[in-house]
Amino acid sequence: MIIGPEFQVRGAGLQGFVEAFGGFSILAGRFLTDAGIGTLDEAGMIQLDSEGWYSMNAFVRVYLRIEREVSASIVYKVGLSLPRNVPFPPHIQDVEGALRSIDVAYHMNHGRGGEALFDPETGLMRDGIGHYSVRSLSKRQAVVECEDPYPCDLDRGLVEAVAARFQPAAKVAHDPKVRCRKQGGTACHLVVEW
């Protein structure tokens, strides 16, 4: 999926990315600064403005570089760790609600012109960066369509971690009947089972 250069990612989201690298945060910082995101201090640690906005295209390129130069499994592990410290609204009580909340959180942490693409006060969501949609749901299974520019391994980790917050045994796999983005598809369809 190609997105316009005007789209941005919130600095707080980038800090979550750096934290996901744990002891390798210096490496994460180097990947970001190589893409023109943030600066390094004298100790080599990344400096980001948590309230600032940074190029989404540059951030996507960081993930693609990690996937290419390090491994897709690292991208998956970063996805698993991203929602770890994110509080869920109290009205979300189950895995279905959690999976449906991914799209709102995605749009709250991405923006255009320094303004988030989702406004929780008005409920207005602006488009342009794709969506995370629950396409089917049964008693112990859901299919989440991920139509966004990020690598599918990141989405797989993210969806699994969100589901596991409410169903610790949740597992996620690509739907074998649908071509994923790695295979030239336009979206990944992730089957969530618990």
PDB file of N, CA and C in Angstrom, residues 104-138:
ATOM      1  N   VAL A 104      -8.865   2.046  15.640  1.00  0.00           N
ATOM      2  CA  VAL A 104      -8.971   3.354  16.298  1.00  0.00           C
ATOM      3  C   VAL A 104      -7.607   3.774  16.844  1.00  0.00           C
ATOM      4  N   ALA A 105      -6.905   2.865  17.530  1.00  0.00           N
ATOM      5  CA  ALA A 105      -5.582   3.190  18.070  1.00  0.00           C
ATOM      6  C   ALA A 105      -4.607   3.540  16.948  1.00  0.00           C
ATOM      7  N   TYR A 106      -4.677   2.800  15.850  1.00  0.00           N
ATOM      8  CA  TYR A 106      -3.830   3.060  14.678  1.00  0.00           C
ATOM      9  C   TYR A 106      -4.046   4.489  14.182  1.00  0.00           C
ATOM     10  N   HIS A 107      -5.292   4.885  14.045  1.00  0.00           N
ATOM     11  CA  HIS A 107      -5.581   6.230  13.541  1.00  0.00           C
ATOM     12  C   HIS A 107      -5.315   7.323  14.584  1.00  0.00           C
ATOM     13  N   MET A 108      -5.366   6.985  15.870  1.00  0.00           N
ATOM     14  CA  MET A 108      -5.038   7.974  16.906  1.00  0.00           C
ATOM     15  C   MET A 108      -3.532   8.270  16.935  1.00  0.00           C
ATOM     16  N   ASN A 109      -2.727   7.315  16.516  1.00  0.00           N
ATOM     17  CA  ASN A 109      -1.274   7.474  16.581  1.00  0.00           C
ATOM     18  C   ASN A 109      -0.651   7.819  15.240  1.00  0.00           C
ATOM     19  N   HIS A 110      -1.466   8.052  14.252  1.00  0.00           N
ATOM     20  CA  HIS A 110      -0.999   8.513  12.947  1.00  0.00           C
ATOM     21  C   HIS A 110      -1.763   9.783  12.606  1.00  0.00           C
ATOM     22  N   GLY A 111      -1.142  10.644  11.836  1.00  0.00           N
ATOM     23  CA  GLY A 111      -1.781  11.920  11.562  1.00  0.00           C
ATOM     24  C   GLY A 111      -1.423  12.504  10.219  1.00  0.00           C
ATOM     25  N   ARG A 112      -1.945  13.708  10.021  1.00  0.00           N
ATOM     26  CA  ARG A 112      -1.655  14.508   8.826  1.00  0.00           C
ATOM     27  C   ARG A 112      -1.673  15.956   9.284  1.00  0.00           C
ATOM     28  N   GLY A 113      -0.620  16.677   8.968  1.00  0.00           N
ATOM     29  CA  GLY A 113      -0.538  18.073   9.379  1.00  0.00           C
ATOM     30  C   GLY A 113      -0.481  18.252  10.883  1.00  0.00           C
ATOM     31  N   GLY A 114       0.092  17.270  11.596  1.00  0.00           N
ATOM     32  CA  GLY A 114       0.214  17.368  13.044  1.00  0.00           C
ATOM     33  C   GLY A 114      -1.084  17.138  13.789  1.00  0.00           C
ATOM     34  N   GLU A 115      -2.068  16.576  13.122  1.00  0.00           N
ATOM     35  CA  GLU A 115      -3.361  16.308  13.748  1.00  0.00           C
ATOM     36  C   GLU A 115      -3.695  14.830  13.572  1.00  0.00           C
ATOM     37  N   ALA A 116      -4.059  14.162  14.672  1.00  0.00           N
ATOM     38  CA  ALA A 116      -4.369  12.733  14.629  1.00  0.00           C
ATOM     39  C   ALA A 116      -5.506  12.448  13.647  1.00  0.00           C
ATOM     40  N   LEU A 117      -5.452  11.265  13.043  1.00  0.00           N
ATOM     41  CA  LEU A 117      -6.470  10.865  12.078  1.00  0.00           C
ATOM     42  C   LEU A 117      -7.754  10.372  12.740  1.00  0.00           C
ATOM     43  N   PHE A 118      -7.747  10.205  14.056  1.00  0.00           N
ATOM     44  CA  PHE A 118      -8.980   9.886  14.783  1.00  0.00           C
ATOM     45  C   PHE A 118      -9.104  10.829  15.958  1.00  0.00           C
ATOM     46  N   ASP A 119     -10.270  11.429  16.069  1.00  0.00           N
ATOM     47  CA  ASP A 119     -10.559  12.332  17.174  1.00  0.00           C
ATOM     48  C   ASP A 119     -11.543  11.630  18.115  1.00  0.00           C
ATOM     49  N   PRO A 120     -11.087  11.231  19.324  1.00  0.00           N
ATOM     50  CA  PRO A 120     -11.981  10.499  20.232  1.00  0.00           C
ATOM     51  C   PRO A 120     -13.159  11.333  20.731  1.00  0.00           C
ATOM     52  N   GLU A 121     -13.038  12.646  20.702  1.00  0.00           N
ATOM     53  CA  GLU A 121     -14.147  13.481  21.171  1.00  0.00           C
ATOM     54  C   GLU A 121     -15.294  13.520  20.173  1.00  0.00           C
ATOM     55  N   THR A 122     -14.960  13.556  18.885  1.00  0.00           N
ATOM     56  CA  THR A 122     -16.003  13.647  17.857  1.00  0.00           C
ATOM     57  C   THR A 122     -16.292  12.294  17.203  1.00  0.00           C
ATOM     58  N   GLY A 123     -15.353  11.351  17.337  1.00  0.00           N
ATOM     59  CA  GLY A 123     -15.494  10.055  16.669  1.00  0.00           C
ATOM     60  C   GLY A 123     -15.153  10.111  15.195  1.00  0.00           C
ATOM     61  N   LEU A 124     -14.631  11.248  14.731  1.00  0.00           N
ATOM     62  CA  LEU A 124     -14.290  11.427  13.318  1.00  0.00           C
ATOM     63  C   LEU A 124     -12.974  10.722  12.997  1.00  0.00           C
ATOM     64  N   MET A 125     -12.996   9.886  11.963  1.00  0.00           N
ATOM     65  CA  MET A 125     -11.797   9.196  11.500  1.00  0.00           C
ATOM     66  C   MET A 125     -11.526   9.622  10.055  1.00  0.00           C
ATOM     67  N   ARG A 126     -10.304  10.099   9.820  1.00  0.00           N
ATOM     68  CA  ARG A 126      -9.900  10.461   8.462  1.00  0.00           C
ATOM     69  C   ARG A 126      -9.130   9.289   7.852  1.00  0.00           C
ATOM     70  N   ASP A 127      -9.263   9.115   6.556  1.00  0.00           N
ATOM     71  CA  ASP A 127      -8.658   7.989   5.862  1.00  0.00           C
ATOM     72  C   ASP A 127      -7.336   8.360   5.195  1.00  0.00           C
ATOM     73  N   GLY A 128      -6.742   7.346   4.581  1.00  0.00           N
ATOM     74  CA  GLY A 128      -5.532   7.553   3.790  1.00  0.00           C
ATOM     75  C   GLY A 128      -4.403   6.610   4.144  1.00  0.00           C
ATOM     76  N   ILE A 129      -4.526   5.882   5.274  1.00  0.00           N
ATOM     77  CA  ILE A 129      -3.425   5.004   5.700  1.00  0.00           C
ATOM     78  C   ILE A 129      -3.865   3.546   5.827  1.00  0.00           C
ATOM     79  N   GLY A 130      -5.077   3.245   5.375  1.00  0.00           N
ATOM     80  CA  GLY A 130      -5.584   1.881   5.480  1.00  0.00           C
ATOM     81  C   GLY A 130      -6.292   1.635   6.793  1.00  0.00           C
ATOM     82  N   HIS A 131      -6.661   0.373   7.010  1.00  0.00           N
ATOM     83  CA  HIS A 131      -7.445   0.022   8.195  1.00  0.00           C
ATOM     84  C   HIS A 131      -7.121  -1.379   8.687  1.00  0.00           C
ATOM     85  N   TYR A 132      -7.479  -1.624   9.938  1.00  0.00           N
ATOM     86  CA  TYR A 132      -7.496  -2.952  10.551  1.00  0.00           C
ATOM     87  C   TYR A 132      -8.978  -3.259  10.775  1.00  0.00           C
ATOM     88  N   SER A 133      -9.502  -4.275  10.109  1.00  0.00           N
ATOM     89  CA  SER A 133     -10.935  -4.561  10.167  1.00  0.00           C
ATOM     90  C   SER A 133     -11.182  -6.006  10.574  1.00  0.00           C
ATOM     91  N   VAL A 134     -12.121  -6.198  11.496  1.00  0.00           N
ATOM     92  CA  VAL A 134     -12.543  -7.547  11.850  1.00  0.00           C
ATOM     93  C   VAL A 134     -13.550  -7.963  10.786  1.00  0.00           C
ATOM     94  N   ARG A 135     -13.176  -8.951   9.964  1.00  0.00           N
ATOM     95  CA  ARG A 135     -13.992  -9.368   8.826  1.00  0.00           C
ATOM     96  C   ARG A 135     -14.972 -10.481   9.153  1.00  0.00           C
ATOM     97  N   SER A 136     -14.603 -11.335  10.075  1.00  0.00           N
ATOM     98  CA  SER A 136     -15.545 -12.375  10.502  1.00  0.00           C
ATOM     99  C   SER A 136     -15.232 -12.728  11.942  1.00  0.00           C
ATOM    100  N   LEU A 137     -16.245 -13.217  12.613  1.00  0.00           N
ATOM    101  CA  LEU A 137     -16.090 -13.517  14.022  1.00  0.00           C
ATOM    102  C   LEU A 137     -16.989 -14.687  14.373  1.00  0.00           C
ATOM    103  N   SER A 138     -16.423 -15.650  15.069  1.00  0.00           N
ATOM    104  CA  SER A 138     -17.219 -16.754  15.601  1.00  0.00           C
ATOM    105  C   SER A 138     -16.852 -16.895  17.074  1.00  0.00           C
TER     106      SER A 138
END
